Structure formats: structure tokens, C-alpha cells
Amino acid sequence: MGDFWNDGDPIVDTAAPEGPIETRWERRKFNAKLVNPANRRKLTVIVVGTGLAGGSAAATLAEAGYHVKSYCYQDSPRRAHSIAAQGGINAAKNYRNDGDSIYRLFYDTVKGGDFRARESNVYRLATVSVNIIDQCVAQGVPFAREYGGLLDNRSFGGTQVSRTFYARGQTGQQLLLGAYQAMERQIGLGNIEMNARHEMLELIIVEGKARGIVVRDMVTGEITTEMADAVVLASGGYGNVFFLSTNAKGCNVTASWRAHRKGALFANPCYTQIHPTCIPESGTHQSKLTLMSESLRNDGRVWVPKRAEDCQKPAAEIAEEDRDYYLERIYPSFGNLVPRDIASRAAKNVCDEGRGVGPGGLGVYLDFADAIKRLGQKAVEAKYGNLFEMYQRITGEDPYQVPMRIYPAVHYTMGGLWVDYDLQSTVPGLFVVGEANFSDHGANRLGASALMQGLGDGYFVLPTTLGNYLANGPFEKISEDHASVKEAREQVEGRIKRLLEIDGDRTVDSFHRELGHIMWEYCGMERTEEGLTKAIGLIRSLHEEFWQRVKVPGTGEQLNQNLEKAGRVADFFELAELMCIDALHRRESCGGHFRGESQTPDGEALRHDDEFSYVAAWEYATGESAKPTLHKEQLEFEYVHPSTRSYK
């Protein structure tokens, strides 16, 4: 296996403070250098992405007085994929008086991540979670409330308390609109320069520091270089490497991958979250999948027939005693609210046994009959009405009358660019926030924690840590004629020219779909050494064919969605190979990474803490035949000691 990578020097997070974990963030804030208000006006920050992390970061930095240049490929900041988040956002408010606390949220997150996350980062996330809710309420985010007017909470997977704040099934939308309003205020004041329909295609590094980006105007095709004193990437995850995922079709890895190619280490790329409650694939015509919120598992019961011969019957004809509520049977302590990785593998297992329902036997039932009987249809509709409506529109089935059919699908990526405690990558001046970094979720993210991390990073963490870096400025102004700037621009123009000149006979989508099939088969819910080795060979062969046969019609001087997709898929090929190498080198099962060779006798994930209790940070392989280099950051657990993760 060592033929696929080189071993490099260890990497250490030197920004994390020592001492009691409860006070580390307060001490880091106090010790951070400050930029006085007059000097902030002289400093420019580029923020790539306008989702919850990017939108909140841009608004907060502009409010503080910095000049912000914001970029997104959508036609409006409010079209960022954060808007699709449904179920809720975690915070340790303990409004239910059910035993929650900052420490319990910290504990649940470290345990839920299968002990592959940094304790310092996770404790800070739990600490700022309580501030996020106050911030959003002040913005007017319409969280659900109890009859008496207090904010309501519900439960999510991997916890035994109710700490999730929500706005029906539209929480991401409402939170994003709050950040968007804050952004728009600063745009109106002239503190944010908003550039929609612009895609970042390269990172500009001058004298070892990130100083700008190369962007393409997606309407006119114009290539420009944009300079700043620091660059913030908030460009989201890379789940679309699988082709079929719950991500919006535009979601891609290009911004992060361009930074990786320029020296930013990429951490834990194989940690992919497979969400257990998605509408099953219905045919080869599909280009994406649809999420059904994890919150549905609060009241819905997951089951399959006990006997394979009953799978073709309508659900109503299967008697109660012939139903297997397998999550409640296997995991009685948590039942239907086990973490996502466990629920997904359990669904795969029963389908592999031949007990799946629906087309191809790739589905399980999520049944609300008991909830409707217990609460009444109006109460269920008040909680989940928009989700039920969405399901009915897509499937033509009424979930008030028949159970939903669900199956796992790619949803989120825990891996991302490596960052230190200050959220700075290995490239000085390049900061990475939200899903684009790797820092908080380990090998498995708990439900409702993505929104918490995105807003925590943007509203509360980055403004402090970025200020500490910018306090060393103002930095020397860089002109467009600088050699490093010209080189970055020429790289972008050369790549576009190469894609357009191939003029092959296969579409970009055909390559992307084939790549996604390879990834799902061999680097999906279960991986093996044999399968991953095969996948690397298949990816390399298909990648080579891509650069010989892909057809990109049109020109670069116009709106050209085929060109946009071609550039993104080219980066997905390189990422896919690294994901398989990362999965191959990690000979253990943990969280979202399940190795068939490493499981307990009853099929649960078997970690090897003595060998793999580290962050795998990969350095880009330069040259045609070069191999990526693995740098290990050892994880230390002072407070939540690794143990067998049991939800039974």
C-alpha cells in the first residue's frame, strides 16, 4: 500500500493554548493581537463563499471595519447551499432542563466523531454555541417556540437531550437569511464589495502568503485577479465527487483544491458522511438526491419486513408482528436517534440481507403512523409539514397515509483543508471556515452541528483569529504585474484553453457519473483494501481518458456551464484519488470510514486507537508520477478518553 504515498514529517497545531480546556478560548481571545479601528479600514479581506460560514464571516468582518470582497458562483448570496439545511442547529442552552451543558455537547461531539477530532476545537464550538442562538434571535430568525413563547428544542441523533433549535424544516434557510441581511447592510454601507456569479479558479501566493485569488466572471468569461491582505475560504464540502448526493449541483471542491495544490494540506479526505434519511434513487436519469431531515427520526420509526418475501407487499398489508424495527431492536438506548453513520450502515445491512423495500430493494420505511395516532395529524404537520409536502411532490406518495421510503446518501464531508486552532491553513494568510475545513467533527458529524460550526466560525471565531494575523499589517500592496500574480492568471487561462481544445466525444456529465459510481461502490459506506486499490486504478484510467475525450462546447468568453463543470470535475478526479488513498492507508473503521476488514463480530466499527489516533494531513503530489505525502497530527485526549462507541 505504501506505493501510493510518501510519509512526511509530523504536523503540530501550535496555535492551540495550553491549560484547562474550559478557559482556552478566553485566553486565546485575550492574547490575540488587536487591530485598532482606524487601521481596519486600511485592510482588505477576500471571502470566498456566502453560506452560513462565509456570510456570517463577511458581515462580521465588515461590521468590525475591514473592507471585504465577497465572491460566490450563485446569482445571489442567499442561494448558497446552506439554505437547504432542514432540521436544526445545536446549542447547549439547556432550556429543557434535561441535563445538557457545554461539557455534554463537547462530550457528545467528540464521541459522535468517533474520537477523531481535536478536543480544543470541539470545546470552543460548544462554548460559542450558546452565543449563536442569541445572535440569530436578535437578527429575527423565526425559531420555533413553545406555547408559552420560549424557544423550542427537539432531539437529534447521537444525543439523549433536546438541544436542537429549529424553524420547521427550513432552519438553514432562516439562518442564512439572517446572515444575508447582515451582509446586505454592509453592502449598502460600502463595506462589502459583493461579486456574485464569480468562481474562484486559483489562489495567489506572494512571498509565501495568501494575497489574492483569480476569478472568472461566469457571465462574460472575463478572468481577473483580486488582491487582499488575507483570504478566507468558506466554499463548503466536496460530496459531489460522488455525482449523486444531497448537495446542490453547483457544490464543488475547486476553491479548496486550488489552495491544496498551492501548499494547503488536505486533512482526512476519506471522512464522508452518508446521511441515513434520503429519498432513494429512482433511476439513472437523476442528477442529485434529496435529503429528508434527521429530525423526522424524532417521531418516525424505521423498519423493514422481517421476511424477504414480504418486501413486495404494500406496507399496510404487513402485520405489526412481521415488522423489524431494527434500530430500536439493535440500539435500545438511542433507538431511531443513533448517529448517522450507524443508522446508515444498519440500513445497508438489512438491504444487503434482501429485506429492503422499493425499487431494487434499496430502501427502508420511515413510518409516522404511531406519531399521527399519538399527536394527531395537525401536530405532525406543524412540525414537518414542508418536509412531508416535499416528499409527496417528489415521490407521488402521501406520507400521512403510507410510510416514507428512505435510503442513505452522501450528504456532508468531515474532511477538508487542515487548519490550526486559529482556523489558518498551512499557507499563511489563508483561513478556512465551515465545511471547507476539517476541524470539529472528527470521523462523523452529529446532526444539527454543521450550522453550529458554520456560524460559530463566522460570527465568533474568525473575527478574533484573523485579526491576530492582520495585526501584522498593513501589508505591501501587490500589483497585477507581480510575477506570482501573472503566473496564477496564466495557469487559469492555460487550463481553460486546454479544456476547450480537447474537443472529444464524451460529455462532462458522463465522466462525472462514472467517477461517482466508482466512488460509491468502493469508497462509499463500506471500503476494503481490495476495492480501494481497484478504485485507484479505475480513477487514474478514467482521469486520463477525461483529458483525451471530454467535449466542452462553446468558448471561454461567454456563459458556459459545460466549461464550469469540466473544471470542477477535473478537480474531482484528483480529489477522488486522494480520498481512496486516504481510506486505503487508514486500516480501521471509525465514523464515516468503515473498513470491511475492521469490524467487531456483530458488525460494528472497530477502531485501532494505538495506530490511527491522528489527523491525516496530505500534501499535494507535484509532478506526473509523484505521490502525495502524509503528515500526521497526533490527537491527545485529556478529557474525553477514547472508548468503544456504543449506542446500545
CSV table of N, CA, C and O in Angstrom, one decimal, residues 5-12 115-118 238 257 260 264-271 414-419 426 436-439 442-443 527 575 578-588 590 593 611-620 628-635:
chain,number,residue,atom,x,y,z
A,5,TRP,N,1.7,6.5,-1.5
A,5,TRP,CA,2.0,7.7,-0.8
A,5,TRP,C,3.4,7.7,-0.2
A,5,TRP,O,4.0,6.6,0.0
A,6,ASN,N,3.9,8.9,0.2
A,6,ASN,CA,5.1,9.0,1.0
A,6,ASN,C,4.8,9.5,2.4
A,6,ASN,O,3.8,10.2,2.6
A,7,ASP,N,5.6,9.1,3.3
A,7,ASP,CA,5.4,9.6,4.7
A,7,ASP,C,6.3,10.8,4.9
A,7,ASP,O,7.5,10.8,4.6
A,8,GLY,N,5.6,11.8,5.5
A,8,GLY,CA,6.3,13.1,5.8
A,8,GLY,C,6.5,13.4,7.2
A,8,GLY,O,6.2,12.5,8.1
A,9,ASP,N,6.9,14.6,7.5
A,9,ASP,CA,7.1,15.0,8.9
A,9,ASP,C,5.8,15.1,9.6
A,9,ASP,O,4.8,15.5,9.0
A,10,PRO,N,5.8,14.9,11.0
A,10,PRO,CA,4.5,15.2,11.7
A,10,PRO,C,4.2,16.7,11.6
A,10,PRO,O,5.0,17.6,11.3
A,11,ILE,N,2.9,17.0,11.8
A,11,ILE,CA,2.4,18.4,11.9
A,11,ILE,C,1.8,18.6,13.3
A,11,ILE,O,1.2,17.8,13.8
A,12,VAL,N,2.0,19.8,13.8
A,12,VAL,CA,1.5,20.2,15.1
A,12,VAL,C,0.7,21.5,15.1
A,12,VAL,O,1.1,22.4,14.3
A,115,PHE,N,-13.9,9.9,18.2
A,115,PHE,CA,-12.7,10.2,18.8
A,115,PHE,C,-11.6,10.5,17.8
A,115,PHE,O,-10.4,10.0,17.9
A,116,ARG,N,-12.0,11.2,16.8
A,116,ARG,CA,-11.0,11.6,15.8
A,116,ARG,C,-11.0,13.1,15.5
A,116,ARG,O,-10.7,13.6,14.5
A,117,ALA,N,-11.5,13.9,16.6
A,117,ALA,CA,-11.5,15.4,16.5
A,117,ALA,C,-10.6,15.9,17.6
A,117,ALA,O,-10.4,15.3,18.6
A,118,ARG,N,-10.2,17.2,17.4
A,118,ARG,CA,-9.4,17.9,18.5
A,118,ARG,C,-10.3,18.3,19.6
A,118,ARG,O,-11.3,18.9,19.4
A,238,TYR,N,-17.3,18.7,-0.4
A,238,TYR,CA,-16.9,18.1,-1.7
A,238,TYR,C,-17.7,16.8,-2.0
A,238,TYR,O,-17.3,15.9,-2.7
A,257,TRP,N,-9.4,22.9,-3.6
A,257,TRP,CA,-8.4,22.1,-4.3
A,257,TRP,C,-7.3,23.0,-4.9
A,257,TRP,O,-6.1,22.6,-4.9
A,260,HIS,N,-5.1,23.6,-2.1
A,260,HIS,CA,-4.3,22.4,-1.8
A,260,HIS,C,-3.1,22.3,-2.7
A,260,HIS,O,-2.0,22.0,-2.3
A,264,ALA,N,-1.6,24.2,0.7
A,264,ALA,CA,-2.5,23.9,1.9
A,264,ALA,C,-2.7,22.4,2.0
A,264,ALA,O,-3.2,21.8,1.1
A,265,LEU,N,-2.4,21.9,3.2
A,265,LEU,CA,-2.6,20.5,3.4
A,265,LEU,C,-4.1,20.1,3.5
A,265,LEU,O,-4.9,20.9,3.9
A,266,PHE,N,-4.5,18.9,3.0
A,266,PHE,CA,-5.9,18.5,3.0
A,266,PHE,C,-6.0,17.4,4.0
A,266,PHE,O,-5.3,16.4,3.9
A,267,ALA,N,-6.9,17.5,4.9
A,267,ALA,CA,-7.0,16.6,6.1
A,267,ALA,C,-8.2,15.6,6.0
A,267,ALA,O,-9.3,16.1,5.6
A,268,ASN,N,-7.9,14.4,6.3
A,268,ASN,CA,-8.9,13.4,6.4
A,268,ASN,C,-9.9,13.3,5.2
A,268,ASN,O,-11.2,13.3,5.4
A,269,PRO,N,-9.5,13.4,4.0
A,269,PRO,CA,-10.4,13.5,2.8
A,269,PRO,C,-11.4,12.3,2.8
A,269,PRO,O,-12.5,12.4,2.2
A,270,CYS,N,-11.1,11.1,3.3
A,270,CYS,CA,-12.0,10.0,3.2
A,270,CYS,C,-13.1,10.0,4.1
A,270,CYS,O,-14.1,9.2,4.0
A,271,TYR,N,-13.2,11.0,5.1
A,271,TYR,CA,-14.3,11.0,6.1
A,271,TYR,C,-15.5,11.7,5.4
A,271,TYR,O,-15.6,12.9,5.3
A,414,MET,N,-16.6,15.5,6.4
A,414,MET,CA,-15.9,15.9,7.6
A,414,MET,C,-14.5,16.3,7.3
A,414,MET,O,-13.9,17.1,8.0
A,415,GLY,N,-13.9,15.8,6.2
A,415,GLY,CA,-12.6,16.2,5.8
A,415,GLY,C,-12.6,17.6,5.2
A,415,GLY,O,-13.7,18.1,4.8
A,416,GLY,N,-11.4,18.1,5.0
A,416,GLY,CA,-11.3,19.5,4.4
A,416,GLY,C,-9.9,20.0,4.6
A,416,GLY,O,-9.0,19.2,5.0
A,417,LEU,N,-9.7,21.2,4.2
A,417,LEU,CA,-8.3,21.8,4.4
A,417,LEU,C,-7.9,21.8,5.9
A,417,LEU,O,-8.7,22.1,6.7
A,418,TRP,N,-6.7,21.4,6.1
A,418,TRP,CA,-6.2,21.4,7.5
A,418,TRP,C,-6.0,22.8,8.0
A,418,TRP,O,-5.6,23.7,7.3
A,419,VAL,N,-6.5,23.1,9.2
A,419,VAL,CA,-6.4,24.4,9.9
A,419,VAL,C,-5.9,24.2,11.3
A,419,VAL,O,-6.1,23.1,11.9
A,426,THR,N,-2.1,25.8,6.3
A,426,THR,CA,-0.6,25.7,6.3
A,426,THR,C,-0.1,26.8,5.3
A,426,THR,O,1.1,27.0,5.3
A,436,ALA,N,-15.6,23.7,4.7
A,436,ALA,CA,-14.4,23.6,3.9
A,436,ALA,C,-13.2,23.2,4.7
A,436,ALA,O,-12.2,22.7,4.2
A,437,ASN,N,-13.2,23.3,6.1
A,437,ASN,CA,-12.1,22.9,6.9
A,437,ASN,C,-12.5,21.5,7.5
A,437,ASN,O,-13.6,21.0,7.4
A,438,PHE,N,-11.5,20.9,8.3
A,438,PHE,CA,-11.8,19.6,8.8
A,438,PHE,C,-12.0,19.6,10.3
A,438,PHE,O,-12.3,18.5,10.9
A,439,SER,N,-12.0,20.7,11.0
A,439,SER,CA,-11.5,20.8,12.4
A,439,SER,C,-12.4,20.2,13.5
A,439,SER,O,-11.9,19.9,14.5
A,442,GLY,N,-14.4,15.3,13.5
A,442,GLY,CA,-13.8,14.0,13.5
A,442,GLY,C,-14.2,13.2,12.3
A,442,GLY,O,-14.2,13.6,11.2
A,443,ALA,N,-14.6,11.9,12.6
A,443,ALA,CA,-14.9,11.0,11.6
A,443,ALA,C,-16.4,10.9,11.3
A,443,ALA,O,-16.8,10.2,10.4
A,527,ARG,N,-15.6,0.2,2.8
A,527,ARG,CA,-14.4,0.1,2.0
A,527,ARG,C,-13.6,-1.1,2.3
A,527,ARG,O,-13.6,-1.5,3.5
A,575,LEU,N,-9.1,14.8,-6.4
A,575,LEU,CA,-9.6,14.6,-5.1
A,575,LEU,C,-10.0,13.1,-4.8
A,575,LEU,O,-9.7,12.5,-3.8
A,578,LEU,N,-7.1,10.9,-4.1
A,578,LEU,CA,-6.6,11.2,-2.7
A,578,LEU,C,-7.5,10.6,-1.7
A,578,LEU,O,-7.1,10.0,-0.7
A,579,MET,N,-8.9,10.7,-1.9
A,579,MET,CA,-9.8,10.1,-0.9
A,579,MET,C,-9.6,8.6,-0.8
A,579,MET,O,-9.6,8.0,0.3
A,580,CYS,N,-9.4,7.9,-1.9
A,580,CYS,CA,-9.2,6.5,-1.9
A,580,CYS,C,-7.9,6.1,-1.3
A,580,CYS,O,-7.8,5.1,-0.5
A,581,ILE,N,-6.8,6.9,-1.5
A,581,ILE,CA,-5.5,6.7,-0.9
A,581,ILE,C,-5.6,6.9,0.6
A,581,ILE,O,-5.1,6.1,1.4
A,582,ASP,N,-6.3,7.9,1.1
A,582,ASP,CA,-6.5,8.2,2.5
A,582,ASP,C,-7.3,7.0,3.1
A,582,ASP,O,-6.9,6.5,4.2
A,583,ALA,N,-8.3,6.6,2.5
A,583,ALA,CA,-9.1,5.4,3.0
A,583,ALA,C,-8.3,4.2,3.0
A,583,ALA,O,-8.5,3.3,4.0
A,584,LEU,N,-7.5,4.0,2.0
A,584,LEU,CA,-6.6,2.8,2.0
A,584,LEU,C,-5.6,2.7,3.1
A,584,LEU,O,-5.4,1.7,3.7
A,585,HIS,N,-5.0,3.9,3.4
A,585,HIS,CA,-4.0,3.9,4.4
A,585,HIS,C,-4.5,3.7,5.8
A,585,HIS,O,-3.9,3.3,6.7
A,586,ARG,N,-5.8,4.1,6.0
A,586,ARG,CA,-6.4,4.1,7.4
A,586,ARG,C,-7.1,2.7,7.5
A,586,ARG,O,-8.3,2.5,7.2
A,587,ARG,N,-6.3,1.7,8.1
A,587,ARG,CA,-6.8,0.3,8.2
A,587,ARG,C,-7.6,0.1,9.4
A,587,ARG,O,-7.3,-0.7,10.3
A,588,GLU,N,-8.6,0.9,9.6
A,588,GLU,CA,-9.5,0.8,10.8
A,588,GLU,C,-10.9,1.3,10.3
A,588,GLU,O,-11.0,1.9,9.3
A,590,CYS,N,-13.9,3.8,11.5
A,590,CYS,CA,-14.3,4.8,12.5
A,590,CYS,C,-15.2,5.8,11.8
A,590,CYS,O,-14.9,6.3,10.7
A,593,HIS,N,-15.9,6.3,8.0
A,593,HIS,CA,-15.0,5.5,7.3
A,593,HIS,C,-15.1,4.1,7.9
A,593,HIS,O,-14.6,3.8,9.0
A,611,GLU,N,-2.9,2.9,16.6
A,611,GLU,CA,-2.3,3.1,15.3
A,611,GLU,C,-2.8,4.4,14.5
A,611,GLU,O,-2.0,5.0,13.8
A,612,PHE,N,-4.1,4.7,14.7
A,612,PHE,CA,-4.7,5.7,13.9
A,612,PHE,C,-5.3,6.9,14.6
A,612,PHE,O,-6.2,7.6,14.0
A,613,SER,N,-4.9,7.2,15.8
A,613,SER,CA,-5.5,8.3,16.5
A,613,SER,C,-4.7,9.6,16.1
A,613,SER,O,-4.0,10.2,16.9
A,614,TYR,N,-4.9,9.9,14.9
A,614,TYR,CA,-4.3,11.1,14.3
A,614,TYR,C,-5.1,11.7,13.2
A,614,TYR,O,-6.0,11.1,12.6
A,615,VAL,N,-4.8,13.0,12.9
A,615,VAL,CA,-5.3,13.6,11.7
A,615,VAL,C,-4.4,13.3,10.5
A,615,VAL,O,-3.2,13.5,10.7
A,616,ALA,N,-4.9,12.8,9.4
A,616,ALA,CA,-4.1,12.6,8.2
A,616,ALA,C,-4.1,13.8,7.3
A,616,ALA,O,-5.2,14.1,6.7
A,617,ALA,N,-3.0,14.6,7.3
A,617,ALA,CA,-3.0,15.8,6.6
A,617,ALA,C,-2.1,15.6,5.3
A,617,ALA,O,-0.9,15.3,5.5
A,618,TRP,N,-2.6,15.7,4.2
A,618,TRP,CA,-2.0,15.3,2.9
A,618,TRP,C,-1.4,16.5,2.2
A,618,TRP,O,-2.1,17.5,2.0
A,619,GLU,N,-0.2,16.3,1.7
A,619,GLU,CA,0.5,17.4,0.9
A,619,GLU,C,0.3,17.0,-0.6
A,619,GLU,O,0.5,15.8,-0.9
A,620,TYR,N,0.0,17.9,-1.4
A,620,TYR,CA,-0.2,17.7,-2.8
A,620,TYR,C,1.0,17.1,-3.5
A,620,TYR,O,2.1,17.5,-3.3
A,628,PRO,N,1.3,11.7,-3.1
A,628,PRO,CA,1.0,12.6,-2.0
A,628,PRO,C,1.8,12.2,-0.8
A,628,PRO,O,2.2,11.0,-0.6
A,629,THR,N,2.1,13.2,0.0
A,629,THR,CA,2.9,13.0,1.2
A,629,THR,C,1.9,13.1,2.5
A,629,THR,O,1.2,14.1,2.6
A,630,LEU,N,2.0,12.1,3.4
A,630,LEU,CA,1.2,12.1,4.5
A,630,LEU,C,1.9,12.7,5.7
A,630,LEU,O,3.0,12.3,6.1
A,631,HIS,N,1.3,13.7,6.3
A,631,HIS,CA,1.7,14.3,7.6
A,631,HIS,C,0.7,14.0,8.7
A,631,HIS,O,-0.5,14.2,8.5
A,632,LYS,N,1.2,13.5,9.8
A,632,LYS,CA,0.3,13.1,10.9
A,632,LYS,C,0.3,14.1,12.0
A,632,LYS,O,1.3,14.5,12.5
A,633,GLU,N,-0.9,14.5,12.4
A,633,GLU,CA,-1.1,15.3,13.6
A,633,GLU,C,-1.7,14.4,14.7
A,633,GLU,O,-2.9,14.0,14.6
A,634,GLN,N,-0.9,14.1,15.7
A,634,GLN,CA,-1.4,13.2,16.8
A,634,GLN,C,-2.5,13.9,17.6
A,634,GLN,O,-2.4,15.1,17.9
A,635,LEU,N,-3.5,13.1,17.9
A,635,LEU,CA,-4.6,13.6,18.7
A,635,LEU,C,-4.4,13.3,20.2
A,635,LEU,O,-4.1,12.1,20.5
